[in-house]
Coordinates of C-alpha atoms and ligand atoms in Angstrom, one line a residue:
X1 CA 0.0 0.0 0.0
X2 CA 1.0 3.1 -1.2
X3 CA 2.2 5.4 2.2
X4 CA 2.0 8.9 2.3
X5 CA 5.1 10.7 4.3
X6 CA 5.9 13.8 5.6
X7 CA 8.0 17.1 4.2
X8 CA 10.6 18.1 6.6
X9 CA 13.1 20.3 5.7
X10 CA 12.8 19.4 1.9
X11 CA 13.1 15.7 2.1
X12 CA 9.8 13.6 2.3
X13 CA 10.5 11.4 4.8
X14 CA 9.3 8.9 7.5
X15 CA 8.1 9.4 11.2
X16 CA 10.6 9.1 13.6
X17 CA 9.3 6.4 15.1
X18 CA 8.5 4.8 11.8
X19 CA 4.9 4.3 12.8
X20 CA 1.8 4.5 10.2
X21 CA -1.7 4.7 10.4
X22 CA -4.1 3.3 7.6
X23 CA -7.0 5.5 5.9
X24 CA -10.0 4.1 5.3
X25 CA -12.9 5.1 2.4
X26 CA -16.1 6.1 4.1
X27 CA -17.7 4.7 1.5
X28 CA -16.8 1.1 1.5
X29 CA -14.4 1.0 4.5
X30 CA -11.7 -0.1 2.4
X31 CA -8.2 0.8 2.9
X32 CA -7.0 3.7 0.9
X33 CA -3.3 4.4 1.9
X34 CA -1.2 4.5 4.9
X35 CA -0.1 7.7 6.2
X36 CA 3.5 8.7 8.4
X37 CA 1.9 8.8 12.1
X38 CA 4.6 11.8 13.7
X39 CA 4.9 12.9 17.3
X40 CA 6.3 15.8 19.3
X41 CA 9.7 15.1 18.0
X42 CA 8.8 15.1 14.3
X43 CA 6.8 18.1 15.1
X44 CA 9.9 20.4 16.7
X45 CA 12.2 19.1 13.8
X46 CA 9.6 20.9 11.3
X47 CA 10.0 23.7 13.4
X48 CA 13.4 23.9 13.5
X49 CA 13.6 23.7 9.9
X50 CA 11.1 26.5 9.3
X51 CA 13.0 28.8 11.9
X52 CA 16.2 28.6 10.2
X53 CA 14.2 29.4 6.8
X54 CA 12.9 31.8 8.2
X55 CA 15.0 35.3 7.7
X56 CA 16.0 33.6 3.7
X57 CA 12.6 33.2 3.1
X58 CA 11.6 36.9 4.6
X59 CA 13.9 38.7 2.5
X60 CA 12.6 37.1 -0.6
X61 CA 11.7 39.6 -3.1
X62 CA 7.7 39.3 -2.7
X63 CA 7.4 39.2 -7.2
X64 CA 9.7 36.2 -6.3
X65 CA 7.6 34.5 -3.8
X66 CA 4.3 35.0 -6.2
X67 CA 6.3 33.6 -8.9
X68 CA 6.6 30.1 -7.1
X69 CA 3.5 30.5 -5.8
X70 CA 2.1 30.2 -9.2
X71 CA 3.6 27.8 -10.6
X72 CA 2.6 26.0 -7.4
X73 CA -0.8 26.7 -8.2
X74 CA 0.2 25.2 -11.8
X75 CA 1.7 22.0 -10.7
X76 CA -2.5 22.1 -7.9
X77 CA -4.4 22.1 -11.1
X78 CA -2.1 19.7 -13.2
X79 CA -2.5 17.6 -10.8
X80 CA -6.3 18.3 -10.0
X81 CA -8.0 14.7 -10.9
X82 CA -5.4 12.7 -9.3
X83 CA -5.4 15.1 -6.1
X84 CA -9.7 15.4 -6.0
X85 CA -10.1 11.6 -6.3
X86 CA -7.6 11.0 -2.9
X87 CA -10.1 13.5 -1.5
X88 CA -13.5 12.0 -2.6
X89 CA -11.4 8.6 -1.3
X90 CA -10.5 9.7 1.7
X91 CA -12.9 12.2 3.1
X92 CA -16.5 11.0 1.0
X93 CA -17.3 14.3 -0.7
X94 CA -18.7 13.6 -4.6
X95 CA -15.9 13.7 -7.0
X96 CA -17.5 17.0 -8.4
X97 CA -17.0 18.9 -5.4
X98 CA -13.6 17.4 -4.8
X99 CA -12.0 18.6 -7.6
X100 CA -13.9 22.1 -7.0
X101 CA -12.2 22.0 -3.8
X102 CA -8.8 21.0 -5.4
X103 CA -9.3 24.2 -7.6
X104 CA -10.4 26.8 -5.1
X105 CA -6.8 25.5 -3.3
X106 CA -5.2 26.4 -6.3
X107 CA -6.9 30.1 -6.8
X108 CA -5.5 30.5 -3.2
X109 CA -2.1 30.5 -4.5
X110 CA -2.8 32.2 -7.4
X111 CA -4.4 35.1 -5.2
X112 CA -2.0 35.2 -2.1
X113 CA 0.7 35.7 -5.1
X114 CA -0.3 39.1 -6.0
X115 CA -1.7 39.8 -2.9
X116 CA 1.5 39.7 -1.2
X117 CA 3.0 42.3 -4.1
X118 CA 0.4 44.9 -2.6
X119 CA 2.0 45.3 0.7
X120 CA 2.0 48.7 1.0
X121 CA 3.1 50.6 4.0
X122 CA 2.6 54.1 4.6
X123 CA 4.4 57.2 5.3
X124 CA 2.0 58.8 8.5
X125 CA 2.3 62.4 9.2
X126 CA 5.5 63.1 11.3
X127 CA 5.3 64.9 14.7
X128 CA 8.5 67.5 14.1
X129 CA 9.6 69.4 10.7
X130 CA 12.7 67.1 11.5
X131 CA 11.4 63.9 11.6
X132 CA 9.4 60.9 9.5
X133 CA 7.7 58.5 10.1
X134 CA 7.2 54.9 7.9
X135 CA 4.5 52.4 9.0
X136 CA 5.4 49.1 7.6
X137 CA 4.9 45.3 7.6
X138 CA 6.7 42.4 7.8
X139 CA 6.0 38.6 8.1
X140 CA 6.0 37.5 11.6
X141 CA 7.9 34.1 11.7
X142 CA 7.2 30.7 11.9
X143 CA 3.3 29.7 11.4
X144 CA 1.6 26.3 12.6
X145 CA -0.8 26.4 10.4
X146 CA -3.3 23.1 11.7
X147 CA -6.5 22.1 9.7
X148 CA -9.8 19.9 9.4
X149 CA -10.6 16.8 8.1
X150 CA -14.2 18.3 6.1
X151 CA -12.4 20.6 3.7
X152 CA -8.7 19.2 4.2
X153 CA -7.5 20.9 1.1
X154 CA -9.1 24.3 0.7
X155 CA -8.9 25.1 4.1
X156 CA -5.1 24.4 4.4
X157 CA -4.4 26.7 0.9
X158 CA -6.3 29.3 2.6
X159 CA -3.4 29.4 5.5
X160 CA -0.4 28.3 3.8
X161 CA -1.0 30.6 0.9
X162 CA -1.0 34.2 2.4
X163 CA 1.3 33.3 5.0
X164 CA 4.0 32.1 2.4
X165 CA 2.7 35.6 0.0
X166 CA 3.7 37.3 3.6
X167 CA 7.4 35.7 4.0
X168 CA 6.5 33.4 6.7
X169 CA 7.9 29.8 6.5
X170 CA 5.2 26.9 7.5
X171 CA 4.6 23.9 9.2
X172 CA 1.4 22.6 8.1
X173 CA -0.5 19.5 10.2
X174 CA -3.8 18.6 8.0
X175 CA -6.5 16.9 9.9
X176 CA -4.5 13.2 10.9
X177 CA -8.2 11.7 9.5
X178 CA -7.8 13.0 6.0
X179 CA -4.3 13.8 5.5
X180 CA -4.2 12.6 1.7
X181 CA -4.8 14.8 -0.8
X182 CA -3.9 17.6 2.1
X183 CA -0.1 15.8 0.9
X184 CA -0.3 16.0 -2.4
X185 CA -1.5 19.8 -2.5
X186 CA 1.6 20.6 -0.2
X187 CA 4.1 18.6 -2.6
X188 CA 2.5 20.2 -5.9
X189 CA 3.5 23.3 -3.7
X190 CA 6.7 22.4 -2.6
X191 CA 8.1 20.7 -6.4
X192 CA 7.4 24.4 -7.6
X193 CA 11.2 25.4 -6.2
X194 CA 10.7 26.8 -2.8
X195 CA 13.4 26.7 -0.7
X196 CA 13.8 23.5 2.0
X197 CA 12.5 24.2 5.2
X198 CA 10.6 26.8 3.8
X199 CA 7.4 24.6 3.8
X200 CA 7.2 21.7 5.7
X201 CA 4.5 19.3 6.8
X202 CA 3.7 16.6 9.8
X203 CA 1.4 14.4 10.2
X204 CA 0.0 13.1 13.4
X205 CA -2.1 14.0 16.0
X206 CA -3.6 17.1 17.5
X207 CA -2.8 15.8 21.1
X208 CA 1.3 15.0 19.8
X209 CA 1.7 17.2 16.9
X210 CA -0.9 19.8 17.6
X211 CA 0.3 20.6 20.8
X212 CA 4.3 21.4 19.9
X213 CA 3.0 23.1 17.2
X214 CA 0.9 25.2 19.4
X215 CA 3.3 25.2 22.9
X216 CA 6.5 25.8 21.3
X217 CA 8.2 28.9 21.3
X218 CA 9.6 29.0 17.5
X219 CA 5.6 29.2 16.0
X220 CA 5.1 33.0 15.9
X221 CA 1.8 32.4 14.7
X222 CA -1.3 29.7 14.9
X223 CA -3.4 29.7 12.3
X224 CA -6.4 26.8 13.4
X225 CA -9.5 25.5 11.8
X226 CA -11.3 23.3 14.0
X227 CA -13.6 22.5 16.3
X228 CA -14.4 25.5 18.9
X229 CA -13.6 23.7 22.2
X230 CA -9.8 22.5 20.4
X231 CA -10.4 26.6 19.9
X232 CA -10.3 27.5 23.5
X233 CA -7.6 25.2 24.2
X234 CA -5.0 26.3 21.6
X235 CA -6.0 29.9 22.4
X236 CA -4.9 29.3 26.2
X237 CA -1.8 27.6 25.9
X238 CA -0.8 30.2 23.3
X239 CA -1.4 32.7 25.0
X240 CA 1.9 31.5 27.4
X241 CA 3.6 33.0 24.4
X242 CA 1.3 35.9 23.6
X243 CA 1.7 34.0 19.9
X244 CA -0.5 35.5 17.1
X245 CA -3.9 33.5 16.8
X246 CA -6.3 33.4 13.5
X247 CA -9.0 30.4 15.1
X248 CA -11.9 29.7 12.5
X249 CA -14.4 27.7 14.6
X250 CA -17.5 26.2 15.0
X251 CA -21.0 27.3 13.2
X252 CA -24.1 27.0 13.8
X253 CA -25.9 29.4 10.6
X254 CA -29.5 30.5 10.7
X255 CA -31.2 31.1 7.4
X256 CA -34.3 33.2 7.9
X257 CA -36.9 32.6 5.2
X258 CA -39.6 35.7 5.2
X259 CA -43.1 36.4 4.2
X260 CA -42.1 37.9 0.6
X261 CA -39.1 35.3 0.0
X262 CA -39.1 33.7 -3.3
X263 CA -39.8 30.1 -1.9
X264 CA -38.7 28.1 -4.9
X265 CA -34.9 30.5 -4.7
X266 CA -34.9 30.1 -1.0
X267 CA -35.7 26.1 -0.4
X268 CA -33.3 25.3 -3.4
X269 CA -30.3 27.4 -1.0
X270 CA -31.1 25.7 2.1
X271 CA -31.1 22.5 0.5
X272 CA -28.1 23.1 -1.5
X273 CA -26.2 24.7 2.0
X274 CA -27.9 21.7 4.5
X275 CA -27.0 18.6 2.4
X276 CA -23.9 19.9 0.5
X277 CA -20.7 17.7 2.2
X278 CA -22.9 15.7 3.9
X279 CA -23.9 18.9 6.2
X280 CA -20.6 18.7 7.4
X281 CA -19.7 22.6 6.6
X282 CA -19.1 24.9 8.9
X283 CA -21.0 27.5 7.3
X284 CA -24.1 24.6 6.9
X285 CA -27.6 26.1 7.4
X286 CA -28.1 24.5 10.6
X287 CA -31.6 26.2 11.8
X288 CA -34.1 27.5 9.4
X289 CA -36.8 29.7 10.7
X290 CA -39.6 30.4 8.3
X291 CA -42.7 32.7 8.3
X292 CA -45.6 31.0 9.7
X293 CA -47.6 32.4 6.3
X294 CA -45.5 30.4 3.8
X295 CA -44.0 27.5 5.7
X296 CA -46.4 24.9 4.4
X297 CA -45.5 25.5 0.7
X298 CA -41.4 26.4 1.8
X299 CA -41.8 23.0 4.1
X300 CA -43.1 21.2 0.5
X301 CA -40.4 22.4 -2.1
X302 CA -37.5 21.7 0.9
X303 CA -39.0 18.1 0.9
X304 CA -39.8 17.8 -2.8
X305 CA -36.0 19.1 -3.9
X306 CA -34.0 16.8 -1.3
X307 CA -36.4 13.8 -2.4
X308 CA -34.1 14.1 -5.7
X309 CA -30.7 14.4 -4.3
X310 CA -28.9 10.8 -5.6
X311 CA -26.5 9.4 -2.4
X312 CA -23.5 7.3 -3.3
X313 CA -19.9 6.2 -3.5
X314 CA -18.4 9.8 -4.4
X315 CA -16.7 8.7 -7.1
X316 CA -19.8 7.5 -8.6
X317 CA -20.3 10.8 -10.9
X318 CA -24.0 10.5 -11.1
X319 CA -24.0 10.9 -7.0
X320 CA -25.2 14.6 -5.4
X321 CA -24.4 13.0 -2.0
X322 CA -21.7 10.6 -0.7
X323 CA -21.2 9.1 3.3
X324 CA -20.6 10.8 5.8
X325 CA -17.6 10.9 7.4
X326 CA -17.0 8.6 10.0
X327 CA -19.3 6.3 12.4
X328 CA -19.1 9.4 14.8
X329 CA -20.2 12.1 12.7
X330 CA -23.3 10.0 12.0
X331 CA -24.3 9.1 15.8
X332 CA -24.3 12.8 16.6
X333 CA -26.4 13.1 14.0
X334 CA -29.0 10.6 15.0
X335 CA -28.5 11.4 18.7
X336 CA -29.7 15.1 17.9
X337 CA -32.5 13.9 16.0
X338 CA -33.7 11.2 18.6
X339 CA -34.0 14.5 21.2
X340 CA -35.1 16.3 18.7
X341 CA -38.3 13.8 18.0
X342 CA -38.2 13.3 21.9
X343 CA -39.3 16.7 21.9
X344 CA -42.2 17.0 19.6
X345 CA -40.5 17.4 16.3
X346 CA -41.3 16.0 13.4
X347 CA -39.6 13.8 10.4
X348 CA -40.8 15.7 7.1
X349 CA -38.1 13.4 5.0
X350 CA -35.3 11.3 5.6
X351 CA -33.8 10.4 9.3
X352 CA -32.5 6.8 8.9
X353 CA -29.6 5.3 7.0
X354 CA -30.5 4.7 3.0
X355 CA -31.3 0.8 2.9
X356 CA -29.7 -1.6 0.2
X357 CA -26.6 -3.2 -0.3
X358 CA -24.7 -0.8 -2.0
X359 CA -24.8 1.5 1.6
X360 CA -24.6 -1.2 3.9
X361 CA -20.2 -0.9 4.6
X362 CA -20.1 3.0 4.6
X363 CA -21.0 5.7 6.6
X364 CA -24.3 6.6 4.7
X365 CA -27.8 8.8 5.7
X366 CA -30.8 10.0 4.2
X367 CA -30.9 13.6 3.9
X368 CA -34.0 14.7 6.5
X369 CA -35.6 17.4 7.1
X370 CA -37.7 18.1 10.4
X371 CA -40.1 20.4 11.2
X372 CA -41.9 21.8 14.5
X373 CA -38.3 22.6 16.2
X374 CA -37.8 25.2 18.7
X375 CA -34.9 26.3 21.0
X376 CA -35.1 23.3 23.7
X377 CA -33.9 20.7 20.9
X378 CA -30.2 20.1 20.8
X379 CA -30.2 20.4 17.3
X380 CA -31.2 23.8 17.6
X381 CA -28.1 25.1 20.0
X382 CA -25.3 22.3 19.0
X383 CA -23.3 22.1 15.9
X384 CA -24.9 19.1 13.9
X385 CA -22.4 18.4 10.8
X386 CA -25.0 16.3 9.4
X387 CA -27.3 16.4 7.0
X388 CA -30.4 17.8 8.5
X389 CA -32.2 20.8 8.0
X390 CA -34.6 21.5 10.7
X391 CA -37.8 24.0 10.6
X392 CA -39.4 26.3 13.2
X393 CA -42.0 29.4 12.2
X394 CA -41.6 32.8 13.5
X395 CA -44.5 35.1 12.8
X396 CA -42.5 38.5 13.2
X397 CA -39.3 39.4 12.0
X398 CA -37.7 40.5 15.4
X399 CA -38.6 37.1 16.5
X400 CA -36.9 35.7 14.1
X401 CA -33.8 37.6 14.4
X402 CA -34.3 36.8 18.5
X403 CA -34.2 33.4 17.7
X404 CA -31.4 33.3 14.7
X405 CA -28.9 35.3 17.7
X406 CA -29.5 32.8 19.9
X407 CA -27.0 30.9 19.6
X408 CA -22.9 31.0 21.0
X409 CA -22.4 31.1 17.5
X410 CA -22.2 33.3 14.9
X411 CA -20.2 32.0 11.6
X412 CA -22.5 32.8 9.0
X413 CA -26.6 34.1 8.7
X414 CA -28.8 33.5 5.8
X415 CA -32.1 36.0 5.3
X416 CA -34.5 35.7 2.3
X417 CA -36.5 38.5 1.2
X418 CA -37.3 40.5 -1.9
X419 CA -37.7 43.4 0.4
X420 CA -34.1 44.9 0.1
X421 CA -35.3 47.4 3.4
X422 CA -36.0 43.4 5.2
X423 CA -32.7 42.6 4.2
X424 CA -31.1 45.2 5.2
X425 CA -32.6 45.2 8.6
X426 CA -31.6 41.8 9.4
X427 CA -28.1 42.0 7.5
X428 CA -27.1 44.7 9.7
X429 CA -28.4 42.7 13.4
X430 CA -27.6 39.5 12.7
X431 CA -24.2 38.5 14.9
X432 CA -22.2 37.0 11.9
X433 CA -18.8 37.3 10.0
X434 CA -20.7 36.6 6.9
X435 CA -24.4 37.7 5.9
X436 CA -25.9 36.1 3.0
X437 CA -29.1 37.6 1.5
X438 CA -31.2 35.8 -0.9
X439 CA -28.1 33.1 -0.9
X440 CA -25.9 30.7 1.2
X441 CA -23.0 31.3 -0.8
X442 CA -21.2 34.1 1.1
X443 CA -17.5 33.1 0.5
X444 CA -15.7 34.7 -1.8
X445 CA -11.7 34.7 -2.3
X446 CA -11.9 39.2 -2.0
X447 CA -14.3 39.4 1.0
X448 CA -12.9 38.5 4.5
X449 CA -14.3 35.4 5.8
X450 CA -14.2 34.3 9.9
X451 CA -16.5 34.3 13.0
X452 CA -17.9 36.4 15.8
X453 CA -18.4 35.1 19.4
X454 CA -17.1 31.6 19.8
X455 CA -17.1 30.9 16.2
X456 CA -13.4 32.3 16.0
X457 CA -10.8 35.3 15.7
X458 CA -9.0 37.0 12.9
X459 CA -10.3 37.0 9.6
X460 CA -9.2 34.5 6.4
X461 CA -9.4 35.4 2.3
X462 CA -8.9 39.0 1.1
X463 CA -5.9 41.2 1.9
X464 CA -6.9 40.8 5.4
X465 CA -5.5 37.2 5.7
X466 CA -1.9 37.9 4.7
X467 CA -1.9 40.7 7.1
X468 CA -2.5 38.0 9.6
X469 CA 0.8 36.6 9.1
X470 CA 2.6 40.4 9.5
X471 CA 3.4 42.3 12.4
X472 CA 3.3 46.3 11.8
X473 CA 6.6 47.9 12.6
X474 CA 6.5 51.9 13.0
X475 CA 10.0 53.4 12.0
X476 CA 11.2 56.8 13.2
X477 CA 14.1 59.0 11.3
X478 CA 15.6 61.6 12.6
X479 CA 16.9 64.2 9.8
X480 CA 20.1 66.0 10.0
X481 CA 19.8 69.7 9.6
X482 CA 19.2 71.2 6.1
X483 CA 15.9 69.9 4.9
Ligands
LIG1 P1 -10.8 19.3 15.5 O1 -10.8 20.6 16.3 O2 -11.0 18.1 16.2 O3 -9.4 19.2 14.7 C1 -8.9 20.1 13.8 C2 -7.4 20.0 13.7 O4 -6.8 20.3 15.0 C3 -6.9 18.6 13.4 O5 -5.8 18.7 12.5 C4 -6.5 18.1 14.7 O6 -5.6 17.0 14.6 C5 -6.0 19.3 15.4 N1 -6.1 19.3 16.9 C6 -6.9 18.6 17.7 N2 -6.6 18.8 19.0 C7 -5.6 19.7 19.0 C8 -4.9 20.3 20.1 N3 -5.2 20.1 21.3 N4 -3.9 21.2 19.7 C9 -3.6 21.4 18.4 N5 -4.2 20.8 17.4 C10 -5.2 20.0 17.7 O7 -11.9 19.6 14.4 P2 -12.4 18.6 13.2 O8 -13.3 17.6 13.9 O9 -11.2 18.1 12.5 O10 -13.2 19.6 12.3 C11 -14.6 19.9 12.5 C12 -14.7 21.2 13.1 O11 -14.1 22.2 12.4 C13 -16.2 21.7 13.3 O12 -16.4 22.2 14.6 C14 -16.3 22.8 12.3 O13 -17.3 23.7 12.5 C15 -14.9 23.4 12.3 N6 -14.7 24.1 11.0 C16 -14.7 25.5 11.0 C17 -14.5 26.2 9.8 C18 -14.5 27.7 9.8 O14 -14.0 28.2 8.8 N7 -14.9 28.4 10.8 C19 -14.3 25.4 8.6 C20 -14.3 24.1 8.7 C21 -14.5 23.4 9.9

């Protein structure tokens, strides 16, 4: 079996202790590959490597950086089909969205290439006729950059490009559950010519690997995707070092449909946002509270459109849906649902495992959507990551923005209304990083992207992220006499 290793330095190369794990196909439970298993050591020998890259890599001219960065991008999409079908392997997702995944990782580079040319700094106004003073940025150090297993890919490009654009040096730890195609983006990246040490990756797991990455006093900067309470814990032992934090966390999205919504627009979003990945997104519509006056026909096109989603192997290309992720992700699901229905709600479509042969080794289960929720249900506080999409009416629009802020959360909110005054109204009191209106598509590589309340700090995408990996530096200069 093929085994996937680590980049240290420049040199792929084995664990220390030489120990591997096995990846499995949600699909089938089959093996797919085996994977370099590291610990703390291998962990503090990618930092060491990235440290001593560090003030090479930093000095870089930034046209140069873009350049590799590019051709890194190059080698992503070159290698798209072979990367996307690891992923589809590996993590479930339909080969369609896999290699869209593969591709968005590749616009990362792309972006975070010219991006980092635009580093502008200023000249502020000076406090004497003899003096200046320069504002100006400069890359921070060494970033941990550590990722999830539901977008292993994309979510790691959007780290490791801007802080490579910004003159950091890396060490990147995918998700130790799907670390595949996480390797073969890094590689693509790495045969483009940058410089060993420069970008290096470990595999292993958040307790081992995580933690050095996060404890150590040579990572300047954490950069985290994860789950919120793996948030709260990286954010405390960082702060020991006072080290730079971007934390993109849990979600838990609301998506408001209103009297005047355009129900056919508005059910074909939610089901697109609930089922996409399984539901395991972070940005996922998660509640759906819809106007008591049109949730009867809203409830009917919601049932009617995910009644025609086709579940399947991913690679199957006929397949809108593959398995879930792992034997965990669907027993939260089903233990949310149980209290849900425990509590009054009720099963519109869907809440069971699809029956036949075909589903019965992998982690497969019926899209569902329930209806008659309210705020006592787990499903309704708790991230799900599943693919449920669960109804309760509001007859009032503050109501309904009450309800949508109820929540520790606050990722990403979805209204619906062809009232642009409605929109507006709930765009600008809704507690999110993103607002989507008549949509549940808000990501988009020029806007930033990231969470309020416990849904995370810092912001990723835009010009914002690669300022993430920069510290400002103000510099004073005295003039001599004559000017
Ligand atoms: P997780 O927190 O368990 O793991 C994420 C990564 O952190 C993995 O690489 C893991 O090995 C590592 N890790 C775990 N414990 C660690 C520790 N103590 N120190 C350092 N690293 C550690 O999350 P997951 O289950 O892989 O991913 C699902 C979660 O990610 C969900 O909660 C989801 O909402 C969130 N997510 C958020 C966004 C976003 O943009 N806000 C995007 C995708 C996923």
């Amino acid at each position: 079996m093929k085994r996937f290793k680590m980049l240290i330095d420049g040199k792929a190369i084995e664990s220390a202790s030489e120990k591997a794990a096995v990846i499995k196909n949600p699909a089938n439970q089959e093996p797919v590959a085996e994977v370099s298993l590291g610990d703390r050591e291998d962990a503090a020998l990618a930092l060491g490597a990235a440290e001593r890259a560090f003030p090479g890599w930093a000095r870089t001219d930034p046209k140069k950086r873009g350049d590799l960065l590019c051709r890194g991008a190059d080698l992503v999409r070159e290698r798209a089909e072979e990367i996307a079908r690891l992923l589809t392997m590996e993590q479930g997702k339909p080969l369609r969205y896999a290699r869209r995944e593969v591709l968005s990782s590749a616009e990362a580079l792309d972006y975070y290439a010219e991006e980092g040319m635009r580093n502008f700094g200023e000249i502020v106004p000076s406090s004497s006729e003899r003096t200046r003073s320069l504002v100006v940025r400069q890359p921070l150090g060494v970033a941990a950059v550590i990722s999830p297993w539901n977008y292993p890919v994309d979510l790691l490009a959007w780290k490791v490009a801007p802080a490579l654009a910004a003159g950091c040096t890396v060490v990147a730890k995918p998700s130790s559950k799907a670390p595949l195609a996480a390797t073969e983006f890094i590689r693509a990246i790495h045969e483009a010519g940058i410089p060993p040490g420069v970008l290096n990756l470990v595999h292993g797991s958040g307790r081992d690997v995580g933690s050095e990455l996060v404890e150590s006093p040579i990572s300047r900067k954490v950069s985290f995707t994860g789950n919120t309470e793996t948030g709260k814990e990286i954010m405390e032992k960082a702060s020991r070092h006072v080290k730079r934090l971007s934390l993109e966390l849990g979600g838990h999205s609301p998506a408001i449909v209103c009297e005047d919504a355009d129900i056919d627009e508005a059910a074909e979003s939610c089901v697109q946002r609930a089922f996409s990945n399984m539901g395991q997104i972070c940005i996922s519509v998660n509640r759906i509270y819809v106007h008591e006056a049109v949730a009867e026909e809203f409830a009917e096109r919601l049932v009617k459109m995910t009644g025609k989603l086709r579940i399947g192997d991913g690679l199957d290309p006929d397949v809108d849906l593959g398995p879930m992720f792992s034997e965990a992700q669907r027993k939260k699901t089903k233990d949310q649902i149980a209290d849900a229905l425990a509590k009054g709600a009720a099963v519109l479509c869907g809440g069971s495992e699809p029956e036949g042969e075909k589903y019965s080794r992998g982690f497969f289960f019926m899209p569902t959507v329930l209806d008659d929720m309210d705020h006592s249900m787990r499903m309704m506080r708790e991230e799900t990551f599943g693919p449920v999409a669960p109804m309760m009416r509001f007859s009032a629009n503050d109501e309904a923005l009450r309800l949508a802020n109820d929540s520790r959360y606050g990722l990403a909110a979805y209204v619906f209304t062809e009232n642009m005054t409605t929109a507006l109204w709930f765009a600008e009191r809704l507690e999110a990083g993103s607002v989507g209106i008549n949509t549940t598509s808000p990501i988009i590589p020029s806007a930033p992207f990231g969470g309020w309340k416990e849904s995370g700090l810092g912001r990723e995408r835009c010009r914002a992220a690669l300022y993430e990996y920069m510290e400002e530096k103000h510099i004073r200069i005295g003039l001599r006499e004559g000017i």
